[in-house]
CSV table of C-alpha atoms and ligand atoms in Angstrom, one decimal:
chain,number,residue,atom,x,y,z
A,1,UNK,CA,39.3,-35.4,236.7
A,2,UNK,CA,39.3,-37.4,239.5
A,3,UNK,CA,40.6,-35.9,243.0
A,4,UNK,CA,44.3,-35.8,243.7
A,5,UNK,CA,45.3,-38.2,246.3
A,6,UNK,CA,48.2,-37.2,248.4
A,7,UNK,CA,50.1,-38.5,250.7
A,8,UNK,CA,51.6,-36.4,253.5
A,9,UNK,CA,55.3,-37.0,254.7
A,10,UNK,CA,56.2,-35.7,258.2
A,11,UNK,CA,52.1,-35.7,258.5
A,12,UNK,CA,52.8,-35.7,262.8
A,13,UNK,CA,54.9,-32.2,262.3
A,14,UNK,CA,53.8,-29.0,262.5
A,15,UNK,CA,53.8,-28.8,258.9
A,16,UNK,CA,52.1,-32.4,258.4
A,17,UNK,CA,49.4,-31.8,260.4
A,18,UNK,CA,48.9,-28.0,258.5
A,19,UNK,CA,49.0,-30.3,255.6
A,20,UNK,CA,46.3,-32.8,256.4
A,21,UNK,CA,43.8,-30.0,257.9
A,22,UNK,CA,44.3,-27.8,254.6
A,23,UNK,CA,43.9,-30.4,252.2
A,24,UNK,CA,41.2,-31.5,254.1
A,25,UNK,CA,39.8,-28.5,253.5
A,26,UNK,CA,40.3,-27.7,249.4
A,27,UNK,CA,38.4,-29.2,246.6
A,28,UNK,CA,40.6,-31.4,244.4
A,29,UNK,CA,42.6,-33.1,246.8
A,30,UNK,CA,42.3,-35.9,248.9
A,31,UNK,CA,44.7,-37.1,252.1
A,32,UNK,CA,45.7,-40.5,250.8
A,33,UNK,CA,48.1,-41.3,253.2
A,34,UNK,CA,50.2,-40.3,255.9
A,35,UNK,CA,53.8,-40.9,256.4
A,36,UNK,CA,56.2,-40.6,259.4
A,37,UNK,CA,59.1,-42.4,260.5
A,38,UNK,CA,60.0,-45.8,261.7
A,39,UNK,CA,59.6,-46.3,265.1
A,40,UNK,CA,57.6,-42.9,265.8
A,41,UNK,CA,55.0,-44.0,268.6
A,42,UNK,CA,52.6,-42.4,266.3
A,43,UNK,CA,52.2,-45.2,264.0
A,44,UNK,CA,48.8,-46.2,263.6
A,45,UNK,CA,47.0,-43.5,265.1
A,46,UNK,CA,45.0,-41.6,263.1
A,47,UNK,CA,46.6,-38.2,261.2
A,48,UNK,CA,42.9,-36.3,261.7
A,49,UNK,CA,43.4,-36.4,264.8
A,50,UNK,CA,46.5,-35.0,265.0
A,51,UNK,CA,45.8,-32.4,262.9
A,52,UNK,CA,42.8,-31.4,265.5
A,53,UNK,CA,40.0,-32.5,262.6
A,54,UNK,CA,38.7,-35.5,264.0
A,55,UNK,CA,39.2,-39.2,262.5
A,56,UNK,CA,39.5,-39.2,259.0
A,57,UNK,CA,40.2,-42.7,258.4
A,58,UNK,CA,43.9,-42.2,257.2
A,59,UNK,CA,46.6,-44.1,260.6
A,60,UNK,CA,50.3,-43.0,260.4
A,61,UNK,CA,52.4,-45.4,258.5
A,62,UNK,CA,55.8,-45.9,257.6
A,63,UNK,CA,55.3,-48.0,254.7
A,64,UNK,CA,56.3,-45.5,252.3
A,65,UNK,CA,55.9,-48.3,249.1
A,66,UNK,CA,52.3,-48.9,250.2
A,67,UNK,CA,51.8,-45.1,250.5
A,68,UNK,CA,52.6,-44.3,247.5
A,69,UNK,CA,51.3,-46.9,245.5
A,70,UNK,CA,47.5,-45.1,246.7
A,71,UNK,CA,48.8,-41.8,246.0
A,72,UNK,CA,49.0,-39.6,243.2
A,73,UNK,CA,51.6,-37.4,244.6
A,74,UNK,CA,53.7,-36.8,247.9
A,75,UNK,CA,53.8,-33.8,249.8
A,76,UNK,CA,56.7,-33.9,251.8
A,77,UNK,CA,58.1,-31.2,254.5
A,78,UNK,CA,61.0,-32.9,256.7
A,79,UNK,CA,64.1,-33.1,256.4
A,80,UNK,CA,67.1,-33.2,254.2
A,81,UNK,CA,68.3,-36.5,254.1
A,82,UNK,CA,64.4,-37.6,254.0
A,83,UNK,CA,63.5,-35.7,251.5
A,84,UNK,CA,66.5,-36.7,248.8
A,85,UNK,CA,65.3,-40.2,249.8
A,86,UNK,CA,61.8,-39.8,248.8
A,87,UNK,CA,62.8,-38.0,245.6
A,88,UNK,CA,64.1,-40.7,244.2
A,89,UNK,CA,60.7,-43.3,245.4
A,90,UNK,CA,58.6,-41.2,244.1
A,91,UNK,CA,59.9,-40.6,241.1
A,92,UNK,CA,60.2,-44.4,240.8
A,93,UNK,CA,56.5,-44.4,240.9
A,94,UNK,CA,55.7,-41.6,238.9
A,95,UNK,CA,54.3,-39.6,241.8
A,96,UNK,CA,54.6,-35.4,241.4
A,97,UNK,CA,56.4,-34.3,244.8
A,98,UNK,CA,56.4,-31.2,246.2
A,99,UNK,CA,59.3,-30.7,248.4
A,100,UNK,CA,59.2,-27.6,250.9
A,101,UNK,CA,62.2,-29.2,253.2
A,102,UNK,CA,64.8,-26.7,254.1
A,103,UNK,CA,68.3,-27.0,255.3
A,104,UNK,CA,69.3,-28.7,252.2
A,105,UNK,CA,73.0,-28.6,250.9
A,106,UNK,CA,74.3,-28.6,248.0
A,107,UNK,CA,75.2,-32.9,247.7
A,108,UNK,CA,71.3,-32.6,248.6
A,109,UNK,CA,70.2,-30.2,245.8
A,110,UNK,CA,72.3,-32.0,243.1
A,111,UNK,CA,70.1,-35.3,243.9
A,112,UNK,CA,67.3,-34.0,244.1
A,113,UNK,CA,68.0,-31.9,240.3
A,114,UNK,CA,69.0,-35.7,239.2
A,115,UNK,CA,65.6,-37.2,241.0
A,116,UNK,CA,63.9,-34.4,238.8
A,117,UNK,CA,65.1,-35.8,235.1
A,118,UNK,CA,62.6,-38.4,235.8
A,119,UNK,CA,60.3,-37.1,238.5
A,120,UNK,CA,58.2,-34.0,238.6
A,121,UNK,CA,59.5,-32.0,241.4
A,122,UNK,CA,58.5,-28.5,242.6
A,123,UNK,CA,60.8,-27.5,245.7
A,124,UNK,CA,60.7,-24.5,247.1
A,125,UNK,CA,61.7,-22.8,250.6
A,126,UNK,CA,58.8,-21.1,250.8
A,127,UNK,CA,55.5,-22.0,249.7
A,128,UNK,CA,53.3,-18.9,250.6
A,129,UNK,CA,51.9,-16.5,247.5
A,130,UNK,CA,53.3,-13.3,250.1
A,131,UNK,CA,56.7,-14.7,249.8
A,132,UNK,CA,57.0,-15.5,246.3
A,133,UNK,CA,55.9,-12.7,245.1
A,134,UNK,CA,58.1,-10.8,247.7
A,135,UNK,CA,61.1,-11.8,246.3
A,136,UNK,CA,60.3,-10.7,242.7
A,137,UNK,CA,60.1,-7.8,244.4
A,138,UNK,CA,63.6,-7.9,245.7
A,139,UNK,CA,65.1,-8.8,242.3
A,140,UNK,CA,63.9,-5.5,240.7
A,141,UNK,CA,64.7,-3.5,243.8
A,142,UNK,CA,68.2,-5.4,243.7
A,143,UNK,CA,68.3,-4.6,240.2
A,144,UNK,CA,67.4,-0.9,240.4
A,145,UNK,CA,70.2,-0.2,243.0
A,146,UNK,CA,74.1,0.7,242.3
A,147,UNK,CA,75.5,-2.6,244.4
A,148,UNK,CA,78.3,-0.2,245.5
A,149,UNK,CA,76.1,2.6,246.6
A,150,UNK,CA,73.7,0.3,248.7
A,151,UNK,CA,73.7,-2.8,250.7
A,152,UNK,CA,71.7,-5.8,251.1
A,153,UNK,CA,71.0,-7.4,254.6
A,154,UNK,CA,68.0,-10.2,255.2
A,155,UNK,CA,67.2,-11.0,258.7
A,156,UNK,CA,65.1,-13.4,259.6
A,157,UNK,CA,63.4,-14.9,262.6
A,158,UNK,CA,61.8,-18.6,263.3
A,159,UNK,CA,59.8,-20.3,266.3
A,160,UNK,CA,62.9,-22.0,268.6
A,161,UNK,CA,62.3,-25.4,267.3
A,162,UNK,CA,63.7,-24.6,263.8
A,163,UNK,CA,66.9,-26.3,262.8
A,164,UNK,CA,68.2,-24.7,259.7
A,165,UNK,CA,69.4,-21.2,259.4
A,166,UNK,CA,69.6,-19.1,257.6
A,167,UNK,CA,66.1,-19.9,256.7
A,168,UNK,CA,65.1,-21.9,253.3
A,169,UNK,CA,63.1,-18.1,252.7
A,170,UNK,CA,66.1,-15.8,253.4
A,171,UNK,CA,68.2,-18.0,251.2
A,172,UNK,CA,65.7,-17.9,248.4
A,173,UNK,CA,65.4,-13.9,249.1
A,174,UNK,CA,69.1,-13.8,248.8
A,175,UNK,CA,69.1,-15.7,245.4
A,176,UNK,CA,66.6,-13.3,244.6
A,177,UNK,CA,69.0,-9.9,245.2
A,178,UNK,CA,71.6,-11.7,243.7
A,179,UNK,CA,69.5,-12.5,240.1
A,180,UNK,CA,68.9,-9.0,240.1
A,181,UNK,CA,72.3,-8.0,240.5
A,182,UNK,CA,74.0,-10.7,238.3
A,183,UNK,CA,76.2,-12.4,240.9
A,184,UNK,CA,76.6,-15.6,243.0
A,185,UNK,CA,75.4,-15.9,246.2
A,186,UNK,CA,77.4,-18.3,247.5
A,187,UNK,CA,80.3,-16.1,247.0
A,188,UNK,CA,78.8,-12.5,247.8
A,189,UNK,CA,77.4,-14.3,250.9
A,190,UNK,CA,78.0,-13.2,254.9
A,191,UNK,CA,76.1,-15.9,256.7
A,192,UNK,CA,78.2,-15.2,260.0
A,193,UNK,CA,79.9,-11.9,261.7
A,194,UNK,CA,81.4,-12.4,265.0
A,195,UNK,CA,84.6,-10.3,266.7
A,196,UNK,CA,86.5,-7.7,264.4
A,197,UNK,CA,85.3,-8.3,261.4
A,198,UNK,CA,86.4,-5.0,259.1
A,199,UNK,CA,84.4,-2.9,257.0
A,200,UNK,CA,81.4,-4.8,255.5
A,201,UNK,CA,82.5,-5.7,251.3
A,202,UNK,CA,81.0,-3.8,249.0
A,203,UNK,CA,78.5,-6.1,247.1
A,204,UNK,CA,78.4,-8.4,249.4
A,205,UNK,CA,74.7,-9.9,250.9
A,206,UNK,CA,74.9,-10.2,254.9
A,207,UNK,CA,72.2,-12.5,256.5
A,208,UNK,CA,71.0,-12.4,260.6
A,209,UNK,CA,69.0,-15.1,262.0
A,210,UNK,CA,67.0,-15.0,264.9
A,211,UNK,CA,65.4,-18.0,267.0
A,212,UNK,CA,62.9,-17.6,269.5
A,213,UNK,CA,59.2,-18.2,270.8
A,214,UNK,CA,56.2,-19.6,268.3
A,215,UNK,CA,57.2,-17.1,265.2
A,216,UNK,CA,56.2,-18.7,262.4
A,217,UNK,CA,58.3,-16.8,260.2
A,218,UNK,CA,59.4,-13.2,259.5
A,219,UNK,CA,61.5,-12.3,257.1
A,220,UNK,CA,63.1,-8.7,256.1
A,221,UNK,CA,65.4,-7.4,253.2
A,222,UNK,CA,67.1,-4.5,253.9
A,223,UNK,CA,68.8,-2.0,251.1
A,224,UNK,CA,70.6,0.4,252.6
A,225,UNK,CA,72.1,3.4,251.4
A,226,UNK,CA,73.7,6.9,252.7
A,227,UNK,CA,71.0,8.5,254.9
A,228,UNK,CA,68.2,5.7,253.4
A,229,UNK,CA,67.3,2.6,254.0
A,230,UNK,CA,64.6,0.9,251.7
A,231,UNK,CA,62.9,-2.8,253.9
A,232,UNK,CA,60.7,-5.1,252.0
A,233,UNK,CA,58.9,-7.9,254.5
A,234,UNK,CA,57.0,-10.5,254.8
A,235,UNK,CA,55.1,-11.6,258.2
A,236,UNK,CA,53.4,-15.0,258.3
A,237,UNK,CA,51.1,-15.7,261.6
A,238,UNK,CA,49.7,-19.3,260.4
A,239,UNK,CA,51.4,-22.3,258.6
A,240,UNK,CA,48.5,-22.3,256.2
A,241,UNK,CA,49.8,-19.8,253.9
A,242,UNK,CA,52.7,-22.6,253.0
A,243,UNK,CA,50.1,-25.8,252.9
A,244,UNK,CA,47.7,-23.9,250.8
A,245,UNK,CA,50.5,-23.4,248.8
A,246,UNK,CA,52.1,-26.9,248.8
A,247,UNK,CA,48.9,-27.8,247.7
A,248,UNK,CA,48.4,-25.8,244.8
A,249,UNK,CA,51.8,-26.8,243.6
A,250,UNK,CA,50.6,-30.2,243.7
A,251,UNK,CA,47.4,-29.7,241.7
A,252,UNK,CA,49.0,-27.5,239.1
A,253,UNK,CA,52.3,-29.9,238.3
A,254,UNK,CA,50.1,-33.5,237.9
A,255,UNK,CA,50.2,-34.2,234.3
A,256,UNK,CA,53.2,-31.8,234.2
A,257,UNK,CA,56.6,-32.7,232.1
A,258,UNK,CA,59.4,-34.4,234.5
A,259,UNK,CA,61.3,-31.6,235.8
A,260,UNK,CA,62.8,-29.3,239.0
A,261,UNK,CA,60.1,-26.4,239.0
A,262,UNK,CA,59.7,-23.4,241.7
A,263,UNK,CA,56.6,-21.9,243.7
A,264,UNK,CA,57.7,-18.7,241.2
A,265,UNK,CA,56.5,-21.4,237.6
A,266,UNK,CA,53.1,-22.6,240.3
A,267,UNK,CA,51.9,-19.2,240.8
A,268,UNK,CA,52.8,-18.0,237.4
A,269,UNK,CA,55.5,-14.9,239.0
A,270,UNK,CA,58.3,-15.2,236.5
A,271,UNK,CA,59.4,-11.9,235.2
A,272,UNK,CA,60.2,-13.4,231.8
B,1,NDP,N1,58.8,-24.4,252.2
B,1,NDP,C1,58.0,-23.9,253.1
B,1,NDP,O1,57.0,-23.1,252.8
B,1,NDP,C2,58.1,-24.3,254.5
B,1,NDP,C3,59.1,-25.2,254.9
B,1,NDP,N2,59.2,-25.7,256.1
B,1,NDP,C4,60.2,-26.7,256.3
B,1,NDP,O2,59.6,-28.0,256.5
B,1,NDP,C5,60.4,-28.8,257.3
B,1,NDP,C6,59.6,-29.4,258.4
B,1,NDP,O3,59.2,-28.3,259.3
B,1,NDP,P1,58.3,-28.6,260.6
B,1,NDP,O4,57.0,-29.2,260.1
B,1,NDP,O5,58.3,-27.3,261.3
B,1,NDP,O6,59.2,-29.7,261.4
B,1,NDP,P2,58.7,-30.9,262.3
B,1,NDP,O7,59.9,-31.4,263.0
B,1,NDP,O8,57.5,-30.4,263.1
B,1,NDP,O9,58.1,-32.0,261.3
B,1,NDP,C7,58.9,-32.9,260.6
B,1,NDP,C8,58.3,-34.2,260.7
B,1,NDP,O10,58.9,-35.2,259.8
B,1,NDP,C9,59.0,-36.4,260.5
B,1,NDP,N3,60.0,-37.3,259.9
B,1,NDP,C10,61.3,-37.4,260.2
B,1,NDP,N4,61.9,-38.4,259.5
B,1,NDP,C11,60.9,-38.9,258.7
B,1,NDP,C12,60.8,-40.0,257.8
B,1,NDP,N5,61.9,-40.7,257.5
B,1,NDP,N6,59.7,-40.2,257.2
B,1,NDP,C13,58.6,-39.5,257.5
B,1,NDP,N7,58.6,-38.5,258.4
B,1,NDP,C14,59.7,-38.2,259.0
B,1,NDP,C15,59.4,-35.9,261.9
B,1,NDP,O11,59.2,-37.0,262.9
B,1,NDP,P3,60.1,-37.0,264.2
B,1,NDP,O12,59.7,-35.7,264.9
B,1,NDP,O13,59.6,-38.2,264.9
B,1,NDP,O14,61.5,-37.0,263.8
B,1,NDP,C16,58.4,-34.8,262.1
B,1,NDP,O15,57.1,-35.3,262.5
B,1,NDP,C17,61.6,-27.9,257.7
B,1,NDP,O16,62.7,-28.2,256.9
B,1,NDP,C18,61.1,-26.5,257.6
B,1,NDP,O17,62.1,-25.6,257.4
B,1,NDP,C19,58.4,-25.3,257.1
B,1,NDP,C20,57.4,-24.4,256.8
B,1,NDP,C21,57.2,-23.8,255.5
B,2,LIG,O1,60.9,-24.0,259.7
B,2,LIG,C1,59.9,-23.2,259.5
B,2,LIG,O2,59.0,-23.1,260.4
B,2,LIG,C2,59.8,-22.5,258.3
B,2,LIG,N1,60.7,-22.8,257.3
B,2,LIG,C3,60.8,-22.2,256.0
B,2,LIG,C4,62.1,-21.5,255.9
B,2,LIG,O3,63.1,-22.1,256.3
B,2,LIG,O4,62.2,-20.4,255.4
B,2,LIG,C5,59.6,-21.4,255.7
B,2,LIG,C6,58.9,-20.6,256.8
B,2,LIG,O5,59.6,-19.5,257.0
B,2,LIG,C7,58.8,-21.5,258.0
């Protein structure tokens, strides 16, 4: 089969340029184009060097229709509103698009499950093999635990540029515990505690974000019960991890069925 061509969206970010540089550097896939906004000074300059590789003969564009017309799929870590945009382009040309965007709400995650009747979509909030299989973890320890006899806390902390929070990895941690323990997240939830706040619920699933420095992302689920406390975590120290991953995603949907699939279907994780 012929190599993938992708084309990177955000390919200037921190992400993008991990992006370029990792696929780059896997067999498989080539950088078909590269994709930032209108208006960026950017434009036209070329995303190897960016990325610190050296010209590679792909300038930053923002003529998304030309983009993908080259591409084969679109890898695309930006932003909310960006994302649910591309969704629905590439899926107008057939393109598989792996979405690692954060932040999203839910208006976003409704189009993006509508983008994905005709489009093949994998979307995940984290992309890395360490996560992933991290939060199967949490499931069965989620499972295992009396919800009454031990709570769950996930604290998280990001680099100070980051604009989401809690992060897209704590919230897909905290789907996780709530999987295991049969209940919805959105209403076991405590995203915020400020002031008197009461005894914590029983059941509930408490999040803390930190923001600070170049931290790439750490992330810890706590379960903690009378006189133990059980912490599962996951360190990353280089943005790799998640464009290795992206990449993989995009390799192992083309040719897939249309559809909204996860990092957990990619790597083959489900407990099922
Ligand atoms: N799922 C995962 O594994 C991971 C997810 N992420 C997520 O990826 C996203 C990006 O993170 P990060 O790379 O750190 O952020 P950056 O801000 O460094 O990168 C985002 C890039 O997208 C560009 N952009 C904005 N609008 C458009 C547009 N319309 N078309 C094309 N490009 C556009 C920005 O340009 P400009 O700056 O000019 O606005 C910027 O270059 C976040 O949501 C983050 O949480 C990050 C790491 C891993
Ligand atoms: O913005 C980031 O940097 C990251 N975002 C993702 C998230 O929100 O969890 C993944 C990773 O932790 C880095």
């Amino acid at each position: 089969m012929s190599d993938m061509r992708l084309a990177v969206a955000g390919a200037a970010g921190r992400m993008g340029q991990a992006l370029i540089r990792a696929i780059a550097s896997m067999d498989g896939v080539v950088v078909s184009a590269a994709i930032e906004r209108s208006g960026s000074d950017i434009l036209g300059r070329d995303a190897g060097v960016q990325a610190q590789l050296g010209e590679i003969g792909v300038a930053f564009t923002d003529d998304f229709e030309a983009a993908m017309a080259v591409s084969d799929g679109l890898v695309d870590f930006t932003a909310p509103d960006v994302s649910v945009a591309n969704a629905g382009l590439a899926a107008q040309y057939g393109l598989v698009h792996i979405i690692g965007t954060t932040g999203c709400d839910a208006a976003h995650e409704e189009k993006i499950r509508k983008a994905a009747e005709k489009a093949i979509i994998v979307k995940s909030g984290n992309m890395s093999l360490g996560v992933n299989l991290l939060s199967v973890l949490v499931r069965q320890a989620a499972k295992a635990l009396d919800p009454q006899d031990w709570d769950i806390e996930i604290v998280e902390m990001h680099h100070r540029h980051k604009v989401d929070a809690p992060s897209g990895t704590a919230l897909l941690l905290g789907q996780a515990a709530a999987e295991g323990r049969d209940i919805d997240l959105d209403a076991a939830s405590i995203r915020v505690r400020d002031g008197h706040t009461g005894p914590r619920p029983a059941g509930s699933i408490g999040f803390a974000t930190l923001r600070g420095g170049s931290v790439v992302g750490e992330h810890t689920v706590m379960l903690a019960g009378e006189g133990e406390l059980v912490e599962l975590s996951h360190k990353a120290t280089d943005r790799s991890i998640f464009a290795r991953g992206a990449v993989k995603a995009a390799l192992w949907a083309r040719n897939r069925e249309p559809g909204l699939y996860s990092m957990i279907d990619v790597l083959g994780l489900s407990e099922n």
